[in-house]
PDB file of C-alpha atoms in Angstrom:
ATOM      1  CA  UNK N   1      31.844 -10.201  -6.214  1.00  0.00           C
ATOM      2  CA  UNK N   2      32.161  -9.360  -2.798  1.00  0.00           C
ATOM      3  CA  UNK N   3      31.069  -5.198  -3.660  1.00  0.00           C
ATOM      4  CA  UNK N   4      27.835  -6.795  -5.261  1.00  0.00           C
ATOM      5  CA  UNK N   5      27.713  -8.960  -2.539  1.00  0.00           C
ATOM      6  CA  UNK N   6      27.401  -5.876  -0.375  1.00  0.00           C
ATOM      7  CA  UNK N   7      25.330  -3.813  -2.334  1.00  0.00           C
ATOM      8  CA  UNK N   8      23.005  -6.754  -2.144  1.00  0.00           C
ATOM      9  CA  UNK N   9      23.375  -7.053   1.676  1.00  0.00           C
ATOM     10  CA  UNK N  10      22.541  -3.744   1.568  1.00  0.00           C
ATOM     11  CA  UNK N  11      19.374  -3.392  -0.394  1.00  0.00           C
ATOM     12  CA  UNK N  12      17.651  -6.539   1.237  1.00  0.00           C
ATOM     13  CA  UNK N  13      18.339  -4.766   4.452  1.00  0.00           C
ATOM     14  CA  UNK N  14      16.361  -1.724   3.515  1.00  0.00           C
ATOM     15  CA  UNK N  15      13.438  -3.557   2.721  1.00  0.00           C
ATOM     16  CA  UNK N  16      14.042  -5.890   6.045  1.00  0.00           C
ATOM     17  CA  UNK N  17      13.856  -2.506   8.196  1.00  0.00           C
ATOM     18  CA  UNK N  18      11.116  -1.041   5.939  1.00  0.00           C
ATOM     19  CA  UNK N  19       9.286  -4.512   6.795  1.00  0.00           C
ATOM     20  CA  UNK N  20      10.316  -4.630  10.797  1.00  0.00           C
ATOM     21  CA  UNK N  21       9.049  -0.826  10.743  1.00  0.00           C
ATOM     22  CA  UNK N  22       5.886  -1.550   9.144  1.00  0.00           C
ATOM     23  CA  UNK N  23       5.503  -4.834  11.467  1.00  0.00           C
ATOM     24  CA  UNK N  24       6.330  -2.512  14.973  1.00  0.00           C
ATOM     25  CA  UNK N  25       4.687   0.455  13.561  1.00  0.00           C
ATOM     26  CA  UNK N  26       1.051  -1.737  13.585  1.00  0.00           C
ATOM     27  CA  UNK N  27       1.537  -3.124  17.188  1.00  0.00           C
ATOM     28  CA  UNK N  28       3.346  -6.669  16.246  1.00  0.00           C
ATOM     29  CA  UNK N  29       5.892  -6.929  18.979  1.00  0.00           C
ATOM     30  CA  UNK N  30       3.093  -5.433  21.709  1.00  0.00           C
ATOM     31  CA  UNK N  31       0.076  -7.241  21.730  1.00  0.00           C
ATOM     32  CA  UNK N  32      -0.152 -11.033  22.076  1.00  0.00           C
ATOM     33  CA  UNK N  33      -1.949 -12.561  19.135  1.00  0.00           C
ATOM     34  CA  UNK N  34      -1.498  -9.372  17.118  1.00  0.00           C
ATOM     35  CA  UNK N  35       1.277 -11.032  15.084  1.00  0.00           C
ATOM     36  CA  UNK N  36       1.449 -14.857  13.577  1.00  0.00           C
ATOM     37  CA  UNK N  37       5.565 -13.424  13.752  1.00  0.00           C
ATOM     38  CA  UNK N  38       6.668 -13.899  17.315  1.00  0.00           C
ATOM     39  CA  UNK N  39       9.004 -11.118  18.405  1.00  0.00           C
ATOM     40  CA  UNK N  40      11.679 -13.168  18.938  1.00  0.00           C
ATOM     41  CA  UNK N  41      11.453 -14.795  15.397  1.00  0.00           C
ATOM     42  CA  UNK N  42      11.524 -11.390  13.867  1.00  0.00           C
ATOM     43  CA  UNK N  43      14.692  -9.684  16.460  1.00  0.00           C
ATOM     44  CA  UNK N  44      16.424 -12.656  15.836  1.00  0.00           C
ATOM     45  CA  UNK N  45      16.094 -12.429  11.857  1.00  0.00           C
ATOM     46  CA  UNK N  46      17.128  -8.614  12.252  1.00  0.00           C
ATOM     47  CA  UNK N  47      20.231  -8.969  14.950  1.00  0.00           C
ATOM     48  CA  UNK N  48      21.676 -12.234  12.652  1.00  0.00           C
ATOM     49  CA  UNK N  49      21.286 -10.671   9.213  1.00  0.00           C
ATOM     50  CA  UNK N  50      22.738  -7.171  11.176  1.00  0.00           C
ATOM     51  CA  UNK N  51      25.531  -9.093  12.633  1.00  0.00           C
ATOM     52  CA  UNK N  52      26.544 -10.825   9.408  1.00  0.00           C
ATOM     53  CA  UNK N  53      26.056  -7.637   7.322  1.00  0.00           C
ATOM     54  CA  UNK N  54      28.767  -5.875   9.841  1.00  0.00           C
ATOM     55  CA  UNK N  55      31.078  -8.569   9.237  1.00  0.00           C
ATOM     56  CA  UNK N  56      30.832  -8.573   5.609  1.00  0.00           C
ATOM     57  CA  UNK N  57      31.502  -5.190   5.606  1.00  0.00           C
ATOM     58  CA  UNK N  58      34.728  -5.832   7.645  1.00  0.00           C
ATOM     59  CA  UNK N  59      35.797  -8.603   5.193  1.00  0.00           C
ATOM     60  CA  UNK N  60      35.215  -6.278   2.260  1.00  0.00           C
ATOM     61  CA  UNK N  61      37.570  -3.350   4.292  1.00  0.00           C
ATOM     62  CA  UNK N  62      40.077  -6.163   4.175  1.00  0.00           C
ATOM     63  CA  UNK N  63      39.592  -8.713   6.557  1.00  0.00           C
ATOM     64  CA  UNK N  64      40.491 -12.361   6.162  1.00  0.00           C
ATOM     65  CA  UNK N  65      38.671 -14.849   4.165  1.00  0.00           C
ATOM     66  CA  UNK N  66      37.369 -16.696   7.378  1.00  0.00           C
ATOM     67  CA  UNK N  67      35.360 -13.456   7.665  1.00  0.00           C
ATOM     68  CA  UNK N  68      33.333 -14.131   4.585  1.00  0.00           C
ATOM     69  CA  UNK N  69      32.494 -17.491   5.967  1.00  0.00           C
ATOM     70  CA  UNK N  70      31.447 -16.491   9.229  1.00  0.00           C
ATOM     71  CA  UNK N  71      29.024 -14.082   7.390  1.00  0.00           C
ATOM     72  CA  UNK N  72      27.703 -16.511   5.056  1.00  0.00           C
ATOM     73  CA  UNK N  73      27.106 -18.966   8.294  1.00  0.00           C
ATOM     74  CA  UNK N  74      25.456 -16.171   9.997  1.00  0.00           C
ATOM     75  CA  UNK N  75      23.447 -16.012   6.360  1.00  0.00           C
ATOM     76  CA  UNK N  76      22.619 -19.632   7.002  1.00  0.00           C
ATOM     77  CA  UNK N  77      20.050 -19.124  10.273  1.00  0.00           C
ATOM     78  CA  UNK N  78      18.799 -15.782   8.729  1.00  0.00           C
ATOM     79  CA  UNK N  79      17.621 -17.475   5.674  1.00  0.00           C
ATOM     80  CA  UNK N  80      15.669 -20.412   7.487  1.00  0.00           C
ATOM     81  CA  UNK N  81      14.287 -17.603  10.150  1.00  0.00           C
ATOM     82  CA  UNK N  82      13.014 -15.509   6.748  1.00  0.00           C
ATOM     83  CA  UNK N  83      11.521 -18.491   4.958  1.00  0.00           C
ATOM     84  CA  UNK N  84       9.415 -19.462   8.100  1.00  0.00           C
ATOM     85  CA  UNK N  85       8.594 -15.582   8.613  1.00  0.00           C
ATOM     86  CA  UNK N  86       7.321 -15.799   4.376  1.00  0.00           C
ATOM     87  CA  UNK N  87       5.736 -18.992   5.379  1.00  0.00           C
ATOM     88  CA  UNK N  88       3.998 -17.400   8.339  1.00  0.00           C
ATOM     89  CA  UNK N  89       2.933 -14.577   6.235  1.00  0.00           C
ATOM     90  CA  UNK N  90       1.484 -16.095   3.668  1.00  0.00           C
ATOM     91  CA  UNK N  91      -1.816 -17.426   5.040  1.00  0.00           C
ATOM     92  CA  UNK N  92      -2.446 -14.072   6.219  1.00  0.00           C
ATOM     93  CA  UNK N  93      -1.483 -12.180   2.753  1.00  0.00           C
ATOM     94  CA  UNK N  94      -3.943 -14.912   1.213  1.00  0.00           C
ATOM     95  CA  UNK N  95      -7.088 -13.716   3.715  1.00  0.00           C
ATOM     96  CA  UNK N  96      -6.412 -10.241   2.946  1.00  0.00           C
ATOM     97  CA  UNK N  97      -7.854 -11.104  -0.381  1.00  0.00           C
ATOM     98  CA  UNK N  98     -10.831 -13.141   0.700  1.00  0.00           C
ATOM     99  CA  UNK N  99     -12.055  -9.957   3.249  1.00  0.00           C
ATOM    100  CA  UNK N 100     -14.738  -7.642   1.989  1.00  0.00           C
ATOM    101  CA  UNK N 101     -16.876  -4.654   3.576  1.00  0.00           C
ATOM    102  CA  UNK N 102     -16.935  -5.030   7.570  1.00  0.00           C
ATOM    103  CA  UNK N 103     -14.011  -7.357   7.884  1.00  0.00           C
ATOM    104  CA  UNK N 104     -11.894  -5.457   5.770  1.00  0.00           C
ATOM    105  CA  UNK N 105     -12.070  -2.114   8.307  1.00  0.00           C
ATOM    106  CA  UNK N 106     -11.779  -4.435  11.181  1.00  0.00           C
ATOM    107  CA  UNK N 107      -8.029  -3.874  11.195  1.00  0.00           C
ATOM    108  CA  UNK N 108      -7.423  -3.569  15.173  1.00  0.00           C
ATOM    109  CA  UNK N 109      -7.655  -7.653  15.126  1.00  0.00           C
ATOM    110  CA  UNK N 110      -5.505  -7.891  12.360  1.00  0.00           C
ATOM    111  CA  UNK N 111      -2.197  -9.530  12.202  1.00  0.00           C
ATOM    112  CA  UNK N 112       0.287  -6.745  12.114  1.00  0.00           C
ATOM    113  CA  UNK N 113       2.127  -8.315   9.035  1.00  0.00           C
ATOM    114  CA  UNK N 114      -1.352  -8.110   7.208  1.00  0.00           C
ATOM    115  CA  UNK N 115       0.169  -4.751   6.003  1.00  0.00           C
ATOM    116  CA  UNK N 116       3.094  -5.266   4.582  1.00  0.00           C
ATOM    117  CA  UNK N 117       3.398  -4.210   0.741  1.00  0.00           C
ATOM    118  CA  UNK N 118       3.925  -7.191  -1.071  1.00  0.00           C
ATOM    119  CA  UNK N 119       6.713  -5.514  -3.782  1.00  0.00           C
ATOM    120  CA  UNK N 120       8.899  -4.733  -0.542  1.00  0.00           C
ATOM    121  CA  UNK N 121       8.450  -8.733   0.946  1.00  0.00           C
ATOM    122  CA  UNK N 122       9.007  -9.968  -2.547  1.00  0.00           C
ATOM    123  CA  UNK N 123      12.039  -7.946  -2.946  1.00  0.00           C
ATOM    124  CA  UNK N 124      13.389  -8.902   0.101  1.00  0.00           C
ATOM    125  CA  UNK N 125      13.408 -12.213  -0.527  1.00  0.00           C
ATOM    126  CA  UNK N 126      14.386 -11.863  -3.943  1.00  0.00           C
ATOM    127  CA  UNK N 127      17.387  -9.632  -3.013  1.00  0.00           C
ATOM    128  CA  UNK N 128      17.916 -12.125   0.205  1.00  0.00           C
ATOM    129  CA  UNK N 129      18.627 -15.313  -1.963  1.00  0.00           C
ATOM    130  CA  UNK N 130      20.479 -13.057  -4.867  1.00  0.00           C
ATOM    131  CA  UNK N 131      22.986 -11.954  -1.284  1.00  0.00           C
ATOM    132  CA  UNK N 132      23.047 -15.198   0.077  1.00  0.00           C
ATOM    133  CA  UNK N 133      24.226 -16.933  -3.554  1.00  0.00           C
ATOM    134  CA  UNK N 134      26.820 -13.974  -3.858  1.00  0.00           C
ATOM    135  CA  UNK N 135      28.049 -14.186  -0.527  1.00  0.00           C
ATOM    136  CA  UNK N 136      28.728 -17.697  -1.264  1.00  0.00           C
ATOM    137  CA  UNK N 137      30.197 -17.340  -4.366  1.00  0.00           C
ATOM    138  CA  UNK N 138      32.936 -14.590  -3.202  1.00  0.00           C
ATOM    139  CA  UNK N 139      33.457 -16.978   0.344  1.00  0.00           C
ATOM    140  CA  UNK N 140      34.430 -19.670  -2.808  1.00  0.00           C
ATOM    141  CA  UNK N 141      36.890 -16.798  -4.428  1.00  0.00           C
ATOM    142  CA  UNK N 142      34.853 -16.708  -7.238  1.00  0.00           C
ATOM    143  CA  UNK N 143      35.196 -13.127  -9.120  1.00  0.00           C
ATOM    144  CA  UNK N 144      38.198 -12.440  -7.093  1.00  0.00           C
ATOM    145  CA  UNK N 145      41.735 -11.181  -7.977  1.00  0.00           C
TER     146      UNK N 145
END
């Protein structure tokens, strides 16, 4: 449990950077208004879920149970922070849709986020909840020795 946990941790971590690089890549953390995603909102997602992922690894090296539930408390914050950043997104995923010939190559007032792929944010938080359950589950000693 706690190698799948990681593996997990891993993967949703690869799409969060892919996402963060997309996000700083299109101006989100420079301009005001060029983001609905403050910067802090999106650092703080990345330092917590980076923080907890570092301790998880620690725990799986063969640290001490408390480790696995200080990671899946840091999990706790990162989770709420990355349902309010899908629930910030998704007015602006849904106006993508709705733009057509002018407004669609009017980019430079877009929201930054307005680019992310939509397979990488719905993996993320697919592969998010799938770590945060896992995490969980091994914290409990399930699937342990």
């Amino acid at each position: 449990m706690d190698v799948a946990a990681l593996i997990a941790w891993i993967l949703t971590a690869l799409g969060g950077f892919f996402l963060l690089a997309t996000w700083i890549r299109n101006g989100g953390h420079r301009q005001p208004g060029s983001s609905r995603f403050p910067p802090a909102l999106i650092f703080g997602h990345f330092a917590l879920a980076a923080i907890g992922l570092v301790v998880w690894i620690i725990y799986v090296a063969g640290g001490s149970d408390a480790l696995a539930w200080v990671a899946f408390i840091l999990l706790v914050p990162v989770a709420l922070l990355g349902f309010t950043m899908f629930a910030r997104w998704l007015p602006t995923y849904r106006r993508r849709g709705t733009l057509t010939g002018a407004a669609q190559t009017a980019t430079a007032t877009a929201p930054a986020e307005r680019s992310f792929p939509v397979p990488v944010v719905a993996g993320h938080g697919v592969l998010a909840v799938v770590t945060v359950v896992l995490v969980l589950l091994a914290a409990l000693g399930v699937g342990g020795s």
